[in-house]
Amino acid sequence: MAKAKYTTHLGMVDILPDESPKWRALENIIHEEAANFNFEEIRTPIMEQTELIKRGIGQLTDIVTKEIFAFTKGDSNYVLRPELTAPVVRAYVQHHLDQRGGSQKLYYIGPMFRAERPQKGRQRQFHQFGVEVIGSENPVADVECIAFMMRIYQRIGIKNFNLKLNSVGDPESRENYKSVLKEYLEPHLEKLSELSQKRFDTNPMRILDSKEPEDQEFIQSAPVISDHLNEESKEHFAQVCEMLSSLNIEYTLDPLLVRGMDYYTRTAFELTSPDLGSQDALAGGGRYDLLVEEIGGKPTPAVGFAAGMERLFIACEELGISLADEKKVDVFIVSLGEQARKWALKTLPIFRENGISATMDYLDRSMRAQMKDANRENATYALIVGDNELEEGKFTLRNMKESEESVLDLASIIEKIN
RNA sequence: GAGCUUGUAGCUCAGUUGGUUAGAGCGCUGGUUUGUGGCACCAGAGGCCGUGGGUUCAAUUCCCAUCAGGCUCCCCA
């Protein structure tokens, strides 16, 4: 085979036939559990208006400043979606989903795009599933999101993780806290990392998220937001914690958890796993009570999360969990000679109409080669057809696992397989 | 954007202290069984040793550049 002339772009990967079954298995689990939770699926376009993403996620976030794929065509700006919260909210506002009544419990599965340097657990096109509950500020909504998230990992068998929880407060609490934090940091500003100095003005809370060594001593003794929440936010957070405990969902409070998108308010959470290496976040989310209004809707509280599917698979691999069943086909028709091949082609649909998966050789190969093929395809039965069988109207049905054969007419064969 | 690292068969990798025809395992194709898979045995196909340049009598091996991966920092799923 010649060297490939065309290859995927950096950080974009093909999901090949050997890999696709586990994707389907995961997707099935997500669809099933979503149905159990009464979440409804939403599918939005891969591309959005650039302005939506910038407004939604925040002009100064890393995602917007350096990680989006954007281009202009005619008068329109297009951006490959880097996440789905803003687009889902866009759809909610655009189509007046609030008019469906109640709160909207939505979930999604799909590819996202970020123009970062790829490494383990990070690609430029990657896949997330997630949920968005729009229209409720009840802590039950927060907890149901988290419960759904945890349920997926529980079903798959991933148990080795850490659910980190924090409240980043409502606008009032945040403003209070930001000024307290800035007051605290101000005298040390010179000693902070360059990045943190920049964030001092733009988004001081993200300094808490810094991993720069020179910042650590200041971060450790910094005032924490939980001491500066107003009564309402404090009560909301307390209820989230209490409800999680009532569901036996374990979590650790992490006052330094500040997430990378500007829209988060109050509840913030992140699920990390020691099995992932450097990119250790399996999933993350939180409440975003201001985003709907920011995007042009009525003030509407909302909460959601997103989970990385490739990272989930990495964790599975580390833990030796396999999601996919072996491939198999019920019947492989081994046909010898032209007449037999014609018969095989016409018989395949009869099997399929009876709910029996069936295939045959496309290469006119020897019997031996066809048997090897049947074996490789993990066929339950090989149906052997040659001139003798055609004449008698009875065919040799070989059980591949048992290595037993019987000679039967077609009706009996179908009956036996079913 | 920065650092480190790796490019040899479809895959995983040996190897050459620079020297005729470049190797293994797995996979693939055919055969031993001209109508019977998995096991075994035999045979075969498949490589400009990532690309370009330099040093040398001679480069897949040494040097430089370049391209493409991987890992890490930053950040996130």
Short mmCIF file of C-alpha atoms (C1' of nucleotides) in Angstrom, two decimals:
data_model
loop_
_atom_site.label_atom_id
_atom_site.label_comp_id
_atom_site.label_asym_id
_atom_site.label_seq_id
_atom_site.Cartn_x
_atom_site.Cartn_y
_atom_site.Cartn_z
CA MET A 1 0.00 0.00 0.00
CA ALA A 2 1.33 3.41 -0.94
CA LYS A 3 1.99 6.01 1.68
CA ALA A 4 -1.16 7.96 2.39
CA LYS A 5 -1.27 11.18 0.44
CA TYR A 6 -4.07 12.66 2.48
CA THR A 7 -4.33 12.37 6.21
CA THR A 8 -6.53 13.73 8.96
CA HIS A 9 -5.76 17.17 10.29
CA LEU A 10 -3.69 17.48 13.44
CA GLY A 11 -5.67 16.38 16.45
CA MET A 12 -8.54 14.92 14.45
CA VAL A 13 -8.97 11.19 14.49
CA ASP A 14 -10.89 8.59 12.55
CA ILE A 15 -13.08 6.18 14.47
CA LEU A 16 -12.37 2.95 12.61
CA PRO A 17 -14.55 -0.17 12.43
CA ASP A 18 -12.74 -1.84 15.32
CA GLU A 19 -13.45 1.18 17.51
CA SER A 20 -16.97 2.11 16.52
CA PRO A 21 -18.76 -0.61 18.54
CA LYS A 22 -17.63 0.87 21.83
CA TRP A 23 -18.83 4.28 20.71
CA ARG A 24 -22.20 2.85 19.88
CA ALA A 25 -22.29 1.04 23.20
CA LEU A 26 -21.59 4.24 25.10
CA GLU A 27 -24.11 6.18 23.06
CA ASN A 28 -26.71 3.52 23.78
CA ILE A 29 -26.06 3.79 27.50
CA ILE A 30 -26.40 7.56 27.34
CA HIS A 31 -29.66 7.38 25.38
CA GLU A 32 -31.07 4.77 27.73
CA GLU A 33 -30.20 6.62 30.90
CA ALA A 34 -31.42 9.89 29.44
CA ALA A 35 -34.75 8.22 28.82
CA ASN A 36 -34.74 6.93 32.41
CA PHE A 37 -34.16 10.46 33.64
CA ASN A 38 -36.69 11.88 31.18
CA PHE A 39 -34.13 14.06 29.43
CA GLU A 40 -34.88 14.90 25.80
CA GLU A 41 -32.25 14.92 23.10
CA ILE A 42 -31.29 18.08 21.25
CA ARG A 43 -29.10 18.24 18.16
CA THR A 44 -27.75 21.56 17.03
CA PRO A 45 -25.51 22.48 14.07
CA ILE A 46 -21.77 21.93 14.21
CA MET A 47 -21.27 25.61 13.40
CA GLU A 48 -22.60 28.64 15.19
CA GLN A 49 -22.22 32.36 14.87
CA THR A 50 -18.90 33.45 16.26
CA GLU A 51 -20.56 36.16 18.32
CA LEU A 52 -22.73 33.62 20.16
CA ILE A 53 -19.71 31.67 21.32
CA LYS A 54 -17.80 34.81 22.31
CA ARG A 55 -20.71 36.24 24.24
CA GLY A 56 -21.68 32.93 25.74
CA ILE A 57 -18.35 31.63 26.91
CA GLY A 58 -16.65 34.96 27.52
CA GLN A 59 -14.43 37.15 25.36
CA LEU A 60 -11.38 36.70 27.54
CA THR A 61 -11.58 32.99 28.21
CA ASP A 62 -8.88 30.72 26.82
CA ILE A 63 -11.41 28.95 24.69
CA VAL A 64 -12.41 32.10 22.88
CA THR A 65 -9.03 33.82 22.72
CA LYS A 66 -7.03 30.93 21.35
CA GLU A 67 -9.00 27.76 20.90
CA ILE A 68 -11.78 28.35 18.41
CA PHE A 69 -11.81 27.44 14.73
CA ALA A 70 -13.50 30.38 13.09
CA PHE A 71 -13.83 31.65 9.56
CA THR A 72 -15.78 34.14 7.53
CA LYS A 73 -17.82 33.38 4.45
CA GLY A 74 -19.63 36.26 2.82
CA ASP A 75 -21.07 38.40 5.55
CA SER A 76 -21.32 35.59 8.08
CA ASN A 77 -18.92 34.50 10.77
CA TYR A 78 -18.78 30.79 11.45
CA VAL A 79 -17.24 29.00 14.37
CA LEU A 80 -16.91 25.29 14.96
CA ARG A 81 -18.61 24.82 18.32
CA PRO A 82 -16.11 24.38 21.18
CA GLU A 83 -18.83 23.33 23.63
CA LEU A 84 -22.57 23.03 23.60
CA THR A 85 -24.01 25.02 26.48
CA ALA A 86 -24.17 28.30 24.60
CA PRO A 87 -25.62 26.69 21.43
CA VAL A 88 -28.26 24.81 23.42
CA VAL A 89 -29.25 28.01 25.16
CA ARG A 90 -29.31 29.71 21.77
CA ALA A 91 -31.73 27.06 20.53
CA TYR A 92 -33.82 27.43 23.69
CA VAL A 93 -34.18 31.15 23.10
CA GLN A 94 -34.53 30.97 19.32
CA HIS A 95 -37.31 28.40 19.41
CA HIS A 96 -39.01 29.67 22.57
CA LEU A 97 -38.66 26.31 24.27
CA ASP A 98 -39.85 27.88 27.50
CA GLN A 99 -43.30 27.83 25.87
CA ARG A 100 -43.27 24.03 26.07
CA GLY A 101 -43.89 24.58 29.75
CA GLY A 102 -41.96 23.56 32.83
CA SER A 103 -38.21 23.33 32.83
CA GLN A 104 -36.45 21.93 29.77
CA LYS A 105 -34.36 18.85 30.45
CA LEU A 106 -32.12 18.44 27.45
CA TYR A 107 -29.20 16.19 26.61
CA TYR A 108 -26.80 15.94 23.71
CA ILE A 109 -24.02 13.84 22.21
CA GLY A 110 -21.67 15.14 19.58
CA PRO A 111 -18.34 16.43 18.33
CA MET A 112 -16.73 19.65 19.59
CA PHE A 113 -13.72 21.52 18.24
CA ARG A 114 -10.90 23.34 19.97
CA ALA A 115 -7.70 24.48 18.29
CA GLU A 116 -5.32 23.34 21.00
CA ARG A 117 -2.16 21.31 20.79
CA PRO A 118 -3.22 17.72 21.05
CA GLN A 119 -1.95 15.40 23.76
CA LYS A 120 -3.26 12.45 25.69
CA GLY A 121 -6.94 13.01 26.33
CA ARG A 122 -7.04 16.10 24.22
CA GLN A 123 -7.91 16.33 20.56
CA ARG A 124 -8.98 19.11 18.25
CA GLN A 125 -12.13 17.29 17.37
CA PHE A 126 -13.44 15.45 20.39
CA HIS A 127 -16.80 14.27 21.64
CA GLN A 128 -18.91 15.23 24.57
CA PHE A 129 -22.21 14.23 25.99
CA GLY A 130 -23.99 16.39 28.47
CA VAL A 131 -27.22 17.76 29.80
CA GLU A 132 -28.69 21.20 30.23
CA VAL A 133 -31.63 21.83 32.53
CA ILE A 134 -33.03 25.23 31.66
CA GLY A 135 -35.66 27.03 33.65
CA SER A 136 -35.17 25.90 37.22
CA GLU A 137 -33.05 27.30 39.99
CA ASN A 138 -34.07 24.56 42.35
CA PRO A 139 -31.10 22.63 43.74
CA VAL A 140 -32.91 19.49 42.62
CA ALA A 141 -31.96 20.45 39.07
CA ASP A 142 -28.27 20.71 40.02
CA VAL A 143 -28.42 17.40 41.80
CA GLU A 144 -30.25 15.59 39.02
CA CYS A 145 -27.58 16.73 36.54
CA ILE A 146 -24.88 15.38 38.77
CA ALA A 147 -26.83 12.21 39.44
CA PHE A 148 -27.22 11.60 35.71
CA MET A 149 -23.53 12.16 35.19
CA MET A 150 -22.60 9.77 37.99
CA ARG A 151 -25.10 7.21 36.77
CA ILE A 152 -23.36 6.96 33.40
CA TYR A 153 -19.99 6.23 35.01
CA GLN A 154 -21.60 3.85 37.44
CA ARG A 155 -23.20 1.86 34.64
CA ILE A 156 -19.93 1.66 32.78
CA GLY A 157 -18.11 0.57 35.90
CA ILE A 158 -15.78 3.52 36.38
CA LYS A 159 -15.58 4.05 40.11
CA ASN A 160 -12.19 5.57 40.56
CA PHE A 161 -12.92 9.28 40.52
CA ASN A 162 -13.28 12.41 42.54
CA LEU A 163 -16.31 14.66 42.39
CA LYS A 164 -15.23 18.18 43.31
CA LEU A 165 -17.83 20.70 44.26
CA ASN A 166 -17.85 24.42 44.86
CA SER A 167 -20.12 27.41 44.66
CA VAL A 168 -18.87 30.38 42.70
CA GLY A 169 -21.78 32.44 43.98
CA ASP A 170 -24.43 34.61 42.44
CA PRO A 171 -23.46 38.02 40.97
CA GLU A 172 -23.81 39.81 44.29
CA SER A 173 -21.74 37.28 46.22
CA ARG A 174 -19.20 37.22 43.44
CA GLU A 175 -18.71 40.96 43.42
CA ASN A 176 -18.27 40.91 47.19
CA TYR A 177 -15.83 38.09 47.00
CA LYS A 178 -13.91 39.52 44.07
CA SER A 179 -13.24 42.72 45.95
CA VAL A 180 -12.17 40.79 49.05
CA LEU A 181 -9.93 38.62 46.91
CA LYS A 182 -8.41 41.56 45.09
CA GLU A 183 -7.81 43.32 48.34
CA TYR A 184 -6.00 40.26 49.58
CA LEU A 185 -3.95 39.78 46.41
CA GLU A 186 -3.16 43.44 45.75
CA PRO A 187 -0.10 43.65 48.02
CA HIS A 188 1.37 40.52 46.44
CA LEU A 189 0.56 41.41 42.87
CA GLU A 190 4.21 41.80 41.91
CA LYS A 191 5.03 38.28 43.03
CA LEU A 192 2.23 36.58 41.15
CA SER A 193 2.76 34.88 37.81
CA GLU A 194 2.38 36.93 34.69
CA LEU A 195 -0.83 35.15 33.79
CA SER A 196 -2.33 35.76 37.20
CA GLN A 197 -1.38 39.42 37.07
CA LYS A 198 -3.31 39.68 33.84
CA ARG A 199 -6.27 37.93 35.41
CA PHE A 200 -6.22 40.21 38.41
CA ASP A 201 -8.15 42.73 36.35
CA THR A 202 -10.03 40.50 33.94
CA ASN A 203 -11.14 37.58 36.10
CA PRO A 204 -9.47 37.46 39.50
CA MET A 205 -11.26 34.29 40.58
CA ARG A 206 -9.44 32.30 37.95
CA ILE A 207 -6.20 33.06 39.76
CA LEU A 208 -7.37 30.45 42.24
CA ASP A 209 -7.24 27.96 39.41
CA SER A 210 -3.61 28.76 38.62
CA LYS A 211 -1.05 25.99 38.69
CA GLU A 212 1.93 28.33 38.50
CA PRO A 213 4.23 27.48 41.42
CA GLU A 214 4.84 31.09 42.38
CA ASP A 215 1.11 31.59 42.90
CA GLN A 216 0.53 28.65 45.16
CA GLU A 217 1.40 30.12 48.54
CA PHE A 218 -0.96 33.03 47.95
CA ILE A 219 -3.72 30.78 46.70
CA GLN A 220 -3.49 28.49 49.70
CA SER A 221 -4.11 31.23 52.21
CA ALA A 222 -6.51 33.24 50.07
CA PRO A 223 -9.98 33.99 51.35
CA VAL A 224 -12.48 31.39 50.13
CA ILE A 225 -15.73 32.21 48.46
CA SER A 226 -17.81 30.05 50.76
CA ASP A 227 -17.17 32.61 53.49
CA HIS A 228 -18.50 35.36 51.26
CA LEU A 229 -21.67 33.91 49.82
CA ASN A 230 -24.85 35.78 50.60
CA GLU A 231 -27.61 33.95 52.42
CA GLU A 232 -29.40 32.89 49.28
CA SER A 233 -26.37 31.36 47.58
CA LYS A 234 -25.21 29.79 50.81
CA GLU A 235 -28.56 28.16 51.32
CA HIS A 236 -28.71 26.97 47.72
CA PHE A 237 -25.29 25.39 47.97
CA ALA A 238 -26.09 23.81 51.30
CA GLN A 239 -29.13 22.18 49.78
CA VAL A 240 -27.16 20.85 46.82
CA CYS A 241 -24.68 19.30 49.25
CA GLU A 242 -27.39 17.86 51.42
CA MET A 243 -29.29 16.35 48.51
CA LEU A 244 -26.14 14.79 47.10
CA SER A 245 -25.49 13.21 50.46
CA SER A 246 -29.05 11.93 50.62
CA LEU A 247 -28.37 10.15 47.30
CA ASN A 248 -25.11 8.76 48.67
CA ILE A 249 -23.16 10.64 46.03
CA GLU A 250 -19.75 11.33 47.49
CA TYR A 251 -18.05 14.63 46.81
CA THR A 252 -15.27 16.80 48.13
CA LEU A 253 -15.59 20.53 48.60
CA ASP A 254 -12.97 22.39 46.63
CA PRO A 255 -12.99 26.12 47.30
CA LEU A 256 -10.42 26.60 44.54
CA LEU A 257 -12.59 25.10 41.83
CA VAL A 258 -13.27 27.86 39.33
CA ARG A 259 -14.27 26.82 35.89
CA GLY A 260 -13.00 28.16 32.61
CA MET A 261 -16.17 29.59 31.20
CA ASP A 262 -17.46 32.96 32.32
CA TYR A 263 -21.09 31.94 32.51
CA TYR A 264 -20.95 29.85 35.66
CA THR A 265 -22.79 30.99 38.78
CA ARG A 266 -23.34 29.22 42.08
CA THR A 267 -22.85 25.46 41.73
CA ALA A 268 -19.66 24.38 39.97
CA PHE A 269 -18.44 20.81 39.80
CA GLU A 270 -15.83 18.70 38.14
CA LEU A 271 -15.28 14.98 37.97
CA THR A 272 -11.62 13.99 37.79
CA SER A 273 -9.99 10.60 37.47
CA PRO A 274 -6.49 9.45 38.40
CA ASP A 275 -6.59 7.09 35.41
CA LEU A 276 -6.37 9.81 32.81
CA GLY A 277 -2.90 11.26 33.13
CA SER A 278 -2.34 14.95 32.79
CA GLN A 279 -5.76 15.80 31.36
CA ASP A 280 -7.66 14.38 34.28
CA ALA A 281 -11.12 15.92 33.96
CA LEU A 282 -13.74 13.41 32.95
CA ALA A 283 -16.58 15.87 33.13
CA GLY A 284 -17.43 19.29 34.42
CA GLY A 285 -20.35 21.59 34.78
CA GLY A 286 -22.34 23.90 36.91
CA ARG A 287 -25.07 26.46 37.10
CA TYR A 288 -25.29 29.35 34.66
CA ASP A 289 -28.14 31.53 35.74
CA LEU A 290 -27.12 34.55 33.66
CA LEU A 291 -26.43 32.95 30.30
CA VAL A 292 -29.96 32.83 28.91
CA GLU A 293 -30.37 36.53 29.45
CA GLU A 294 -26.87 37.23 28.14
CA ILE A 295 -27.84 35.53 24.89
CA GLY A 296 -31.04 37.51 24.58
CA GLY A 297 -33.66 35.50 26.40
CA LYS A 298 -35.61 36.29 29.50
CA PRO A 299 -33.72 35.88 32.78
CA THR A 300 -33.77 32.11 33.20
CA PRO A 301 -31.78 29.96 35.60
CA ALA A 302 -30.07 26.85 34.24
CA VAL A 303 -27.58 24.15 35.10
CA GLY A 304 -25.71 21.49 33.14
CA PHE A 305 -22.56 19.50 32.57
CA ALA A 306 -20.43 18.17 29.74
CA ALA A 307 -18.42 14.96 29.75
CA GLY A 308 -15.57 13.96 27.48
CA MET A 309 -16.16 10.69 25.68
CA GLU A 310 -12.58 10.03 24.60
CA ARG A 311 -11.49 10.51 28.21
CA LEU A 312 -14.13 8.10 29.35
CA PHE A 313 -12.66 5.54 26.96
CA ILE A 314 -9.15 6.20 28.27
CA ALA A 315 -10.38 5.49 31.78
CA CYS A 316 -12.07 2.31 30.55
CA GLU A 317 -8.85 1.15 29.00
CA GLU A 318 -6.86 1.81 32.16
CA LEU A 319 -9.43 -0.14 34.14
CA GLY A 320 -9.71 -3.00 31.66
CA ILE A 321 -13.36 -2.28 30.99
CA SER A 322 -14.61 -3.23 27.55
CA LEU A 323 -17.89 -1.73 26.44
CA ALA A 324 -18.43 -3.47 23.14
CA ASP A 325 -19.64 -6.96 22.45
CA GLU A 326 -17.69 -9.12 20.02
CA LYS A 327 -18.71 -8.64 16.45
CA LYS A 328 -20.74 -11.48 15.00
CA VAL A 329 -23.03 -12.54 12.21
CA ASP A 330 -25.62 -15.32 12.40
CA VAL A 331 -25.03 -16.90 9.02
CA PHE A 332 -22.16 -16.83 6.55
CA ILE A 333 -23.17 -18.44 3.28
CA VAL A 334 -20.25 -20.37 1.81
CA SER A 335 -21.09 -20.75 -1.86
CA LEU A 336 -19.31 -22.94 -4.37
CA GLY A 337 -19.79 -22.20 -8.02
CA GLU A 338 -21.76 -19.67 -9.93
CA GLN A 339 -25.19 -21.21 -9.37
CA ALA A 340 -24.59 -21.40 -5.65
CA ARG A 341 -23.51 -17.77 -5.54
CA LYS A 342 -26.70 -16.70 -7.28
CA TRP A 343 -28.71 -18.75 -4.83
CA ALA A 344 -26.81 -17.22 -1.93
CA LEU A 345 -27.47 -13.68 -3.08
CA LYS A 346 -31.20 -14.40 -3.30
CA THR A 347 -31.27 -16.23 0.02
CA LEU A 348 -29.60 -13.49 2.07
CA PRO A 349 -32.73 -11.31 2.11
CA ILE A 350 -34.82 -14.26 3.30
CA PHE A 351 -32.60 -14.60 6.36
CA ARG A 352 -32.60 -10.89 6.98
CA GLU A 353 -36.38 -10.64 6.75
CA ASN A 354 -36.49 -13.30 9.44
CA GLY A 355 -34.28 -11.27 11.73
CA ILE A 356 -31.20 -13.36 11.01
CA SER A 357 -28.06 -11.43 10.11
CA ALA A 358 -26.43 -12.93 7.05
CA THR A 359 -23.56 -12.34 4.67
CA MET A 360 -21.57 -14.09 1.97
CA ASP A 361 -18.26 -13.99 0.16
CA TYR A 362 -17.85 -11.16 -2.35
CA LEU A 363 -14.54 -12.32 -3.78
CA ASP A 364 -15.34 -15.66 -5.41
CA ARG A 365 -12.79 -17.31 -3.25
CA SER A 366 -12.08 -20.91 -2.44
CA MET A 367 -14.13 -22.79 0.09
CA ARG A 368 -11.25 -22.75 2.50
CA ALA A 369 -10.92 -18.99 2.18
CA GLN A 370 -14.65 -18.59 2.68
CA MET A 371 -14.55 -20.73 5.81
CA LYS A 372 -11.69 -18.66 7.15
CA ASP A 373 -13.74 -15.59 6.43
CA ALA A 374 -16.74 -17.04 8.24
CA ASN A 375 -14.49 -17.69 11.19
CA ARG A 376 -12.96 -14.22 11.13
CA GLU A 377 -16.40 -12.66 10.95
CA ASN A 378 -17.34 -14.74 13.98
CA ALA A 379 -20.28 -16.34 12.21
CA THR A 380 -22.47 -18.55 14.36
CA TYR A 381 -23.26 -20.76 11.36
CA ALA A 382 -21.68 -21.41 8.01
CA LEU A 383 -24.23 -22.43 5.41
CA ILE A 384 -22.48 -24.47 2.76
CA VAL A 385 -24.00 -24.51 -0.69
CA GLY A 386 -22.73 -26.34 -3.77
CA ASP A 387 -24.26 -28.16 -6.70
CA ASN A 388 -25.30 -31.15 -4.60
CA GLU A 389 -27.20 -28.99 -2.16
CA LEU A 390 -28.91 -27.01 -4.90
CA GLU A 391 -30.10 -30.22 -6.52
CA GLU A 392 -31.48 -31.68 -3.34
CA GLY A 393 -32.83 -28.47 -1.87
CA LYS A 394 -31.04 -29.32 1.38
CA PHE A 395 -28.04 -27.46 2.67
CA THR A 396 -25.19 -28.08 5.02
CA LEU A 397 -25.48 -25.94 8.13
CA ARG A 398 -22.34 -25.90 10.19
CA ASN A 399 -22.32 -24.67 13.76
CA MET A 400 -18.93 -22.99 13.89
CA LYS A 401 -18.46 -23.17 17.62
CA GLU A 402 -19.57 -26.78 18.06
CA SER A 403 -18.13 -27.92 14.72
CA GLU A 404 -21.34 -29.86 14.11
CA GLU A 405 -23.20 -30.08 10.82
CA SER A 406 -26.68 -30.96 9.77
CA VAL A 407 -28.31 -31.12 6.36
CA LEU A 408 -31.62 -29.29 6.25
CA ASP A 409 -33.99 -27.48 3.93
CA LEU A 410 -34.16 -23.71 4.12
CA ALA A 411 -37.30 -23.53 6.24
CA SER A 412 -35.79 -25.84 8.85
CA ILE A 413 -32.57 -23.84 8.82
CA ILE A 414 -34.42 -20.62 9.56
CA GLU A 415 -36.40 -22.33 12.29
CA LYS A 416 -33.27 -23.77 13.83
CA ILE A 417 -31.39 -20.48 13.89
CA ASN A 418 -34.34 -18.64 15.36
"C1'" G B 1 2.67 29.82 22.12
"C1'" A B 2 6.95 26.89 24.71
"C1'" G B 3 9.81 22.35 26.20
"C1'" C B 4 11.01 17.16 25.55
"C1'" U B 5 10.72 13.06 22.38
"C1'" U B 6 9.77 9.63 18.19
"C1'" G B 7 9.59 8.59 12.75
"C1'" U B 8 12.19 1.16 9.71
"C1'" A B 9 6.36 -3.79 6.49
"C1'" G B 10 -0.93 -3.05 7.53
"C1'" C B 11 0.21 -3.21 13.30
"C1'" U B 12 3.95 -3.72 17.45
"C1'" C B 13 8.98 -3.27 17.29
"C1'" A B 14 14.34 -5.31 16.49
"C1'" G B 15 18.72 -3.87 13.75
"C1'" U B 16 23.09 -1.78 11.25
"C1'" U B 17 30.09 0.64 16.40
"C1'" G B 18 28.63 3.70 8.39
"C1'" G B 19 29.86 -1.61 4.11
"C1'" U B 20 26.69 -6.55 -0.91
"C1'" U B 21 20.03 -9.00 -1.56
"C1'" A B 22 16.81 -4.64 5.56
"C1'" G B 23 14.63 -8.49 9.95
"C1'" A B 24 11.00 -10.72 13.74
"C1'" G B 25 6.14 -11.48 15.78
"C1'" C B 26 1.17 -10.60 14.65
"C1'" G B 27 -1.97 -9.64 10.44
"C1'" C B 28 -2.83 -10.48 5.07
"C1'" U B 29 -2.77 -14.02 0.48
"C1'" G B 30 -2.11 -19.02 -1.29
"C1'" G B 31 -1.11 -24.10 -0.18
"C1'" U B 32 -0.67 -28.94 2.88
"C1'" U B 33 -6.93 -30.93 2.56
"C1'" U B 34 -8.85 -29.41 -6.08
"C1'" G B 35 -16.23 -29.33 -0.61
"C1'" U B 36 -14.84 -27.44 5.45
"C1'" G B 37 -12.66 -22.39 9.77
"C1'" G B 38 -10.03 -22.08 14.52
"C1'" C B 39 -4.37 -25.49 15.77
"C1'" A B 40 0.06 -26.84 13.07
"C1'" C B 41 3.38 -26.75 8.95
"C1'" C B 42 5.05 -24.68 4.05
"C1'" A B 43 5.26 -20.71 0.68
"C1'" G B 44 4.22 -15.70 -0.84
"C1'" A B 45 2.97 -10.51 -1.14
"C1'" G B 46 4.15 -6.15 1.25
"C1'" G B 47 9.63 -1.24 2.86
"C1'" C B 48 12.87 4.87 -1.83
"C1'" C B 49 14.35 2.75 6.86
"C1'" G B 50 9.17 10.25 7.11
"C1'" U B 51 11.20 14.14 3.35
"C1'" G B 52 15.29 17.32 1.58
"C1'" G B 53 20.27 18.51 1.93
"C1'" G B 54 25.38 17.77 3.97
"C1'" U B 55 29.85 14.76 5.46
"C1'" U B 56 31.96 10.18 3.25
"C1'" C B 57 34.72 5.80 -1.50
"C1'" A B 58 29.97 4.35 0.81
"C1'" A B 59 24.32 6.87 4.87
"C1'" U B 60 18.56 3.48 6.84
"C1'" U B 61 22.85 4.40 10.51
"C1'" C B 62 26.57 10.51 11.57
"C1'" C B 63 25.24 16.08 11.01
"C1'" C B 64 21.69 20.02 9.62
"C1'" A B 65 17.02 21.43 8.06
"C1'" U B 66 12.05 20.26 7.27
"C1'" C B 67 7.44 17.68 7.75
"C1'" A B 68 4.36 14.57 10.66
"C1'" G B 69 3.20 12.18 15.26
"C1'" G B 70 3.50 11.50 20.71
"C1'" C B 71 4.13 13.43 25.66
"C1'" U B 72 4.43 17.79 28.84
"C1'" C B 73 3.45 23.16 30.30
"C1'" C B 74 -0.70 26.55 29.72
"C1'" C B 75 -5.96 25.41 29.54
"C1'" C B 76 -9.83 22.25 29.33
"C1'" A B 77 -13.78 17.35 28.15
#
